Each structure stands twice: as C-alpha cells, then as structure tokens.
Coordinates of C-alpha atoms and ligand atoms in Angstrom, one line a residue:
X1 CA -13.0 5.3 13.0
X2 CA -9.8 4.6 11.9
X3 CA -10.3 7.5 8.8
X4 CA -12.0 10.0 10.8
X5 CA -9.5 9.9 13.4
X6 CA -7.5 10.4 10.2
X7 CA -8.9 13.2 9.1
X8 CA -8.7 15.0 12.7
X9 CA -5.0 14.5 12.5
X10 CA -4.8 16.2 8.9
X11 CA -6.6 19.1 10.3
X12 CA -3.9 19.2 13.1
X13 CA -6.3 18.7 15.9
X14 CA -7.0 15.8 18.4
X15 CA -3.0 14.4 18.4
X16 CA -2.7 11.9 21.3
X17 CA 0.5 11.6 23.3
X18 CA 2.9 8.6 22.7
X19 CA 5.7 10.6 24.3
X20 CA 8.5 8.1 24.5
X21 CA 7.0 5.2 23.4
X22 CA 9.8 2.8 21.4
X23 CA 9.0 1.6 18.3
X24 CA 11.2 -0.3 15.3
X25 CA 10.3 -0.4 12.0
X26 CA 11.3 -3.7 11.0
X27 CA 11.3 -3.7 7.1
X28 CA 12.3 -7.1 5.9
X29 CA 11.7 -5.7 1.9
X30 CA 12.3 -2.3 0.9
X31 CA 10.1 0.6 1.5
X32 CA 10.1 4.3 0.8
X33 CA 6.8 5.5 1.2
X34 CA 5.7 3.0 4.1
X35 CA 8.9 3.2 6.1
X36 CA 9.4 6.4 6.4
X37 CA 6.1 8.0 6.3
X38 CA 5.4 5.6 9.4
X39 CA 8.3 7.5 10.8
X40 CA 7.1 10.6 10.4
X41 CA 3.9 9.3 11.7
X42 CA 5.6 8.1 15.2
X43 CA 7.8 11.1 15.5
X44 CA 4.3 13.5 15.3
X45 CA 2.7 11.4 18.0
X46 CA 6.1 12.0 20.1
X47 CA 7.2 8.4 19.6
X48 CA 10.9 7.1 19.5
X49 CA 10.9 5.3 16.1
X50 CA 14.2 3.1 15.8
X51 CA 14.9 2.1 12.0
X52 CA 16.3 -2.1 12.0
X53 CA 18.8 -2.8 9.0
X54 CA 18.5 -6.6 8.6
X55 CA 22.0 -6.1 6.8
X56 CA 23.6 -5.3 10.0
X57 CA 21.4 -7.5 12.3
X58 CA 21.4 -11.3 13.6
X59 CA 19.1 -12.1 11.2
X60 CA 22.9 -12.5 8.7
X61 CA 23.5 -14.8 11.5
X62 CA 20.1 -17.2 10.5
X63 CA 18.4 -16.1 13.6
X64 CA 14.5 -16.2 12.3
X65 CA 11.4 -13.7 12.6
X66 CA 10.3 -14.2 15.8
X67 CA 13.8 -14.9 17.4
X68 CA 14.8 -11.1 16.3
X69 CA 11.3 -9.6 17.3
X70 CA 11.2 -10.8 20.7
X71 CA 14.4 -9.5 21.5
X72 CA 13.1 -6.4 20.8
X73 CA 10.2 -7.0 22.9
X74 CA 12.6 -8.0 26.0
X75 CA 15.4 -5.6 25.1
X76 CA 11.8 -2.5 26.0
X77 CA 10.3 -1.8 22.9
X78 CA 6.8 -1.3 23.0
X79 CA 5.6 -1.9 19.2
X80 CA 6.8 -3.3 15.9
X81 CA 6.1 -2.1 12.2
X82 CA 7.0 -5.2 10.2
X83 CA 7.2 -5.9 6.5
X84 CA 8.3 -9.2 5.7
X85 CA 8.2 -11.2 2.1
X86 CA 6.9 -14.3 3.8
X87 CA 2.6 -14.4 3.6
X88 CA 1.0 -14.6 6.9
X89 CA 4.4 -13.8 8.2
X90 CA 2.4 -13.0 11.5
X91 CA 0.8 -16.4 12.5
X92 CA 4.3 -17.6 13.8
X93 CA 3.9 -14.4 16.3
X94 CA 1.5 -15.7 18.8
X95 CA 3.9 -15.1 21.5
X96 CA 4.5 -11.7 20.9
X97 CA 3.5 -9.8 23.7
X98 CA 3.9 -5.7 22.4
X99 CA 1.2 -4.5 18.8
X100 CA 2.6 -5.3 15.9
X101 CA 1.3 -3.6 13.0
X102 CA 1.6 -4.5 9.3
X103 CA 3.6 -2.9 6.9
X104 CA 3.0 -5.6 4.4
X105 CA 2.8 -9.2 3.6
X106 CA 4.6 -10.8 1.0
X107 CA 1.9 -11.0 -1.9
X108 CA -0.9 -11.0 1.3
X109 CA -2.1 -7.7 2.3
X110 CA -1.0 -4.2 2.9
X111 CA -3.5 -2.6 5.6
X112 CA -2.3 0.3 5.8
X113 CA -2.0 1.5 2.0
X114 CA -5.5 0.7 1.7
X115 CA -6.6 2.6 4.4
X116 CA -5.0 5.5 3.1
X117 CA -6.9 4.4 -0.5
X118 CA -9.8 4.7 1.1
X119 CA -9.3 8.2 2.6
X120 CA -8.3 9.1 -0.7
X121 CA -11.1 8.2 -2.4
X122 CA -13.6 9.6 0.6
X123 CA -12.0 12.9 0.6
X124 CA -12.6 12.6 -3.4
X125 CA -16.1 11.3 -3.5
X126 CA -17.4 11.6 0.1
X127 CA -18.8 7.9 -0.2
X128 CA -17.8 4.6 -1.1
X129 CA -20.8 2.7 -2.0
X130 CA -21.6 2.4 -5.9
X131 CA -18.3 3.5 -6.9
X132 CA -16.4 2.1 -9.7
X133 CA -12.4 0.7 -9.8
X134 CA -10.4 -1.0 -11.7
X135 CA -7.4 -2.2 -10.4
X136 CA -4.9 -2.3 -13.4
X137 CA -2.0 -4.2 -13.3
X138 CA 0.2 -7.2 -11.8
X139 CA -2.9 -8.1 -9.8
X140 CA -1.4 -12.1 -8.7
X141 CA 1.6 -10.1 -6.8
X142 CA 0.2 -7.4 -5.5
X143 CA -0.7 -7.3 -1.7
X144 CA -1.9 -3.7 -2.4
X145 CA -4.5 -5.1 -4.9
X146 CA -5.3 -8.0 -2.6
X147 CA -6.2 -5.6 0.4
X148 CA -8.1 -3.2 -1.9
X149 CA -10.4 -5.9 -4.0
X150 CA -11.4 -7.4 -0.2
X151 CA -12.3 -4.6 1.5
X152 CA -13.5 -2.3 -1.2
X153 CA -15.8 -4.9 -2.4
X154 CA -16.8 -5.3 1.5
X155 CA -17.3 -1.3 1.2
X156 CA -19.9 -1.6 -1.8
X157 CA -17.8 0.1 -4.6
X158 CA -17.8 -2.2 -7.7
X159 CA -14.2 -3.5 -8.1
X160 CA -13.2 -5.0 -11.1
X161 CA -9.5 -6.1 -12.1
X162 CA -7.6 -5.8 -15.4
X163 CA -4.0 -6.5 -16.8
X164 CA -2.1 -9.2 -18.4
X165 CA -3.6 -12.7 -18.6
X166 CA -0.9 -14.2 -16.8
X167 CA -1.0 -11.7 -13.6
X168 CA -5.2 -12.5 -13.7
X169 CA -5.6 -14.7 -10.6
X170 CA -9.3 -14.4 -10.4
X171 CA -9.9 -12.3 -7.2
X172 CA -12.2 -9.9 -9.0
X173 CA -14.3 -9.9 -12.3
X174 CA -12.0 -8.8 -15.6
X175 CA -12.9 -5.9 -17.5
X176 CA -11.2 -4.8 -20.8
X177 CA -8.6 -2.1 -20.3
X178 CA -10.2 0.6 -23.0
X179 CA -13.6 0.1 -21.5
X180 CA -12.8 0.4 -18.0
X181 CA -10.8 3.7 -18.4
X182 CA -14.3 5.0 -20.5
X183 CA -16.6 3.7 -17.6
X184 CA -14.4 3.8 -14.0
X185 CA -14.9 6.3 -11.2
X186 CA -11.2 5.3 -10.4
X187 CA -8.5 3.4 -12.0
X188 CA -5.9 2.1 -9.9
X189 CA -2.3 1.3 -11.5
X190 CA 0.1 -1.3 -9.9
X191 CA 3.3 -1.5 -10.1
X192 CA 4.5 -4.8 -12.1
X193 CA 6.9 -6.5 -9.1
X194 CA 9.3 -7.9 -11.6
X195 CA 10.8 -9.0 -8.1
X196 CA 8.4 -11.6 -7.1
X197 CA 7.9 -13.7 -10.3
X198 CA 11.0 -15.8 -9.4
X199 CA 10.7 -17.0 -12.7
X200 CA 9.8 -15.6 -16.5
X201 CA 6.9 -14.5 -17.6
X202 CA 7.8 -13.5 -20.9
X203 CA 6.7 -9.7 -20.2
X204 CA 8.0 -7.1 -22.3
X205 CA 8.2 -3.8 -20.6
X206 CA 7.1 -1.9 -24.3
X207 CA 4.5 -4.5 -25.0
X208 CA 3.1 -3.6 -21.5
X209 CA 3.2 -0.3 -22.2
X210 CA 1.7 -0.5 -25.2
X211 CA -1.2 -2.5 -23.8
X212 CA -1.8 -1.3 -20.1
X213 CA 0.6 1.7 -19.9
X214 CA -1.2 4.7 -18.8
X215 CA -0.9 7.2 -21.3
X216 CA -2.0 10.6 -22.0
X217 CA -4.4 9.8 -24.5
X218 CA -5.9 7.0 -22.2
X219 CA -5.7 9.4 -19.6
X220 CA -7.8 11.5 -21.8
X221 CA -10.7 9.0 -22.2
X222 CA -11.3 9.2 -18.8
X223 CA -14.2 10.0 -17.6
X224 CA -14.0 14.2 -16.4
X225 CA -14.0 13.1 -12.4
X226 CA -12.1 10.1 -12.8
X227 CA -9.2 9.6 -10.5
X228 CA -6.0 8.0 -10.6
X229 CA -4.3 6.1 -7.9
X230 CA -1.1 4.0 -7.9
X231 CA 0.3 3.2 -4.8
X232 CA 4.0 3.8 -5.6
X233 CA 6.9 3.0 -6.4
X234 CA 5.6 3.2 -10.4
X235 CA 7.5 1.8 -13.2
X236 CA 7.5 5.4 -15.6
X237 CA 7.2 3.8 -19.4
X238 CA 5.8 0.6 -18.2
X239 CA 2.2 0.6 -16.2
X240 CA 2.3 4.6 -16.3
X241 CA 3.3 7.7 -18.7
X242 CA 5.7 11.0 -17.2
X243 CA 2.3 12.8 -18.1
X244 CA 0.0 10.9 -16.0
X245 CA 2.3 11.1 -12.9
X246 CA 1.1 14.7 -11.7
X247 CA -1.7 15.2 -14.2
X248 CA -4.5 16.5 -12.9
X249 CA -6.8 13.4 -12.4
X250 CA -3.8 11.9 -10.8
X251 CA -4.0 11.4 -6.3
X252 CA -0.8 10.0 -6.2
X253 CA 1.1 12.3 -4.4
X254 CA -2.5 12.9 -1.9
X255 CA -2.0 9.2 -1.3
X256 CA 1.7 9.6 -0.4
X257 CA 0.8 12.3 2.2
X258 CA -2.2 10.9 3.6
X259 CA -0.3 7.8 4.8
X260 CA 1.4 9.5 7.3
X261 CA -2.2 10.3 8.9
X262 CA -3.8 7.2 8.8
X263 CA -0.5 5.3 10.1
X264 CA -1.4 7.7 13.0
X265 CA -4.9 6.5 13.7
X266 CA -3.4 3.1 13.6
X267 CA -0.6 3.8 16.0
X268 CA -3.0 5.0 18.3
X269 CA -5.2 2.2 18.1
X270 CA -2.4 0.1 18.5
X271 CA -2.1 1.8 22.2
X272 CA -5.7 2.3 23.1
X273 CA -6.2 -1.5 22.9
Ligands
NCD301 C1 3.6 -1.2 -2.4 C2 4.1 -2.4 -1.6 O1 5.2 -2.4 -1.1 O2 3.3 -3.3 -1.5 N1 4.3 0.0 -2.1 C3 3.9 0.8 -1.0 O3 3.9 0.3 0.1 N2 3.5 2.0 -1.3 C4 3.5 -1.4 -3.8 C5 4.7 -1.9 -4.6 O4 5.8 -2.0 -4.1 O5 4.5 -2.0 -5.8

C-alpha cells in the first residue's frame, strides 16, 4: 500500500491535501537525507514542517523526550518526525495524543529507509521474493540493517549479512565477502558508525578498506544486474570506493530521491488513521 501509494506520488498523481497541517521534525541525531527529504515530503503534501534545534531548545535545560514533545502537542501541532539515539525511544510516548512517525531509533529500526529499500529494489526487479542481499558492513550498529534483515526476510528475499567479526551480531546468516559479491542480486553497504562504539574496536579505516571496501574491481565481479545500495551518509575510502558511488550498478542516489515519496505515503497514513 504504502509503495504503491509511493509510486502514484512519483508519477505526480493522487497527492492528498494536508494544507496547513503542523508538523516538527524533531531530530535528536543528525540527518541529511531523512530530515530534509521529510521536508520536502510535507511541504509537497501542503504541510507546515517546523525544523526543532535541540541546541536551542529546553531539552539544554534537562527537560526529557516526552516533556518537549507534548508541548508541542498542546502548543497545536498535529504530528512529529522524531529521531532519537535512545532504542525504543517511543515506548515512553504512550500519552502522546498527535502520529508520531519514526525517523530512526538509536541502533533499533529505521522504517522509513527501508521502505524506500524496498521501492528501490521493486522498481529494479519488480518482485521481492527469491532475491538475494547481502548486507555488508557495521551490521551490530546499524538500525538500517536491522529494519532491512526483518522485513526483507519477512518479504522472502534471502538476506545474508557480512562484515567484520566484531560488528557480526548474528541477525542473519554470514556469507564471505568475495562470494557474496559473485552470487548477490544486491549488495547493501553500511556505513561503519564510528559514533556508536563508545569504545574501541581496534578498526583500521585502510584495513577495512582493504577487506570490505567496495572497489572497482569488486564492483566488477558483480554479477551484470547486480545492484548497489547504501543508505547514506558513506565513508568514501572505507566501506565504499569514489568509483562505486555513481557507477552504474550503483541506486544510491534513486534511494536518496525516492525517500521523499515514500515519506509521503507515510504522512498520509499517518492522517488517514
Ligand atoms: C542512516 C541512519 O541515520 O540510520 N542514514 C539515513 O538515514 N539515510 C545510516 C547512517 O547514518 O549510517
């Protein structure tokens, strides 16, 4: 539902009217492509987004989550885009009366980048069923990996995980790097989040490279309709090469753009509910 309603908005047709409806995107970790393509999202549905600077908020003041989000609620804003560091960060919401949507969970989920995966890979492939990933990377940190191993694996395509031993937390079966860029429909790239080891896990940035960078001549022993995804912001020189970027086989910049769609589809679920 939530892609084909996607998929009408990319074609410019079906665009339901939010006029005036007030929404802040509270973003409690930095964001590029999530923020502001959210933005752009609400302001072709005829929103009012409001951007939230926690440097400049109560929040400097120790006032928690929920304190600052139901303020908005009572102050008339009708829904909230959060991304907070804290997992779950939503349980402790209950009382919150307006739709909040997700723009990330700590190392939890990311609901919205793997909706726009998925439209991705059906506009690539028209199916999802029988296809192959790897997800490549700093699996243990990565919301975007945890969404995508859940729901692609609830989706029927074959999901299989790969990286260094100590970012291997189990939550699919390993595959070896070389072999899974010979045998994989699609491999997925995540960005290592040197910001949420909190402590050191010995990882050289030219060992990675060497190891699990994507370079050309990997890119080359893909298969010929292979894809590659990376949900942004990459490391260049450490999970991925300049070349791979904008080669050919590469969606990366499709994914940037569909994400303003799909966060469309979810904004107007969020009101049809
Ligand atoms: C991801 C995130 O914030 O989880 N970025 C994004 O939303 N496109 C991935 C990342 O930061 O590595």
């Amino acid at each position: 539902m939530i892609l084909t309603e996607a998929k009408e908005f990319k074609a410019g047709k079906n665009y339901p009217d939010l006029t005036g409806k007030r929404v802040i995107n509270a973003f409690f970790e930095p964001s590029t492509r999530t923020q502001y393509s959210f933005m752009v999202a609400e302001s072709k549905l005829g929103m009012l987004p409001i951007n939230f600077n926690v440097e400049t908020s109560s929040v400097k003041k120790g006032e928690s989550l929920y304190d600052t989000l139901k303020t908005f609620e009572m102050i008339g804003i009708d829904a909230l885009v959060v991304r907070h560091p804290a997992n779950n960060y939503f349980l402790e919401l209950d009382k919150i009366q307006i739709p909040i949507l997700s723009g990330g969970d700590g190392t939890g989920n990311h609901p919205t980048q793997s909706l726009l995966d998925l439209l991705t890979i059906q506009e690539e492939f028209g199916k999802f069923a029988g296809l192959k990933i790897a997800i490549v990377g700093d699996i243990r940190h990565s919301r975007v990996a945890h969404t995508n191993i859940d729901v692609m694996t609830r989706m029927g395509m074959e999901v299989s995980i790969c990286g260094p031993e100590q970012f291997n937390d189990s939550s699919a079966p390993y595959i070896d790097y070389e072999l899974a860029l010979k045998e994989m429909d699609i491999i997925m790239l995540l960005r290592v989040q040197f910001e949420r080891h909190g402590y050191d896990l010995a990882l050289n940035r030219e060992t990675y490279y060497e190891e699990f960078g994507l370079t050309e001549e990997r890119v080359h022993s893909m298969k010929d309709h292979a894809i590659i995804m990376h949900p942004a912001p990459y490391n260049r020189g450490v999970e991925i090469s300049n070349y791979a970027v904008e080669c050919s086989k590469s969606r990366i910049m499709k994914q940037m753009h569909n994400g303003v769609y799909v966060r469309m589809a979810v904004l107007k679920r969020a009101f049809s509910e």
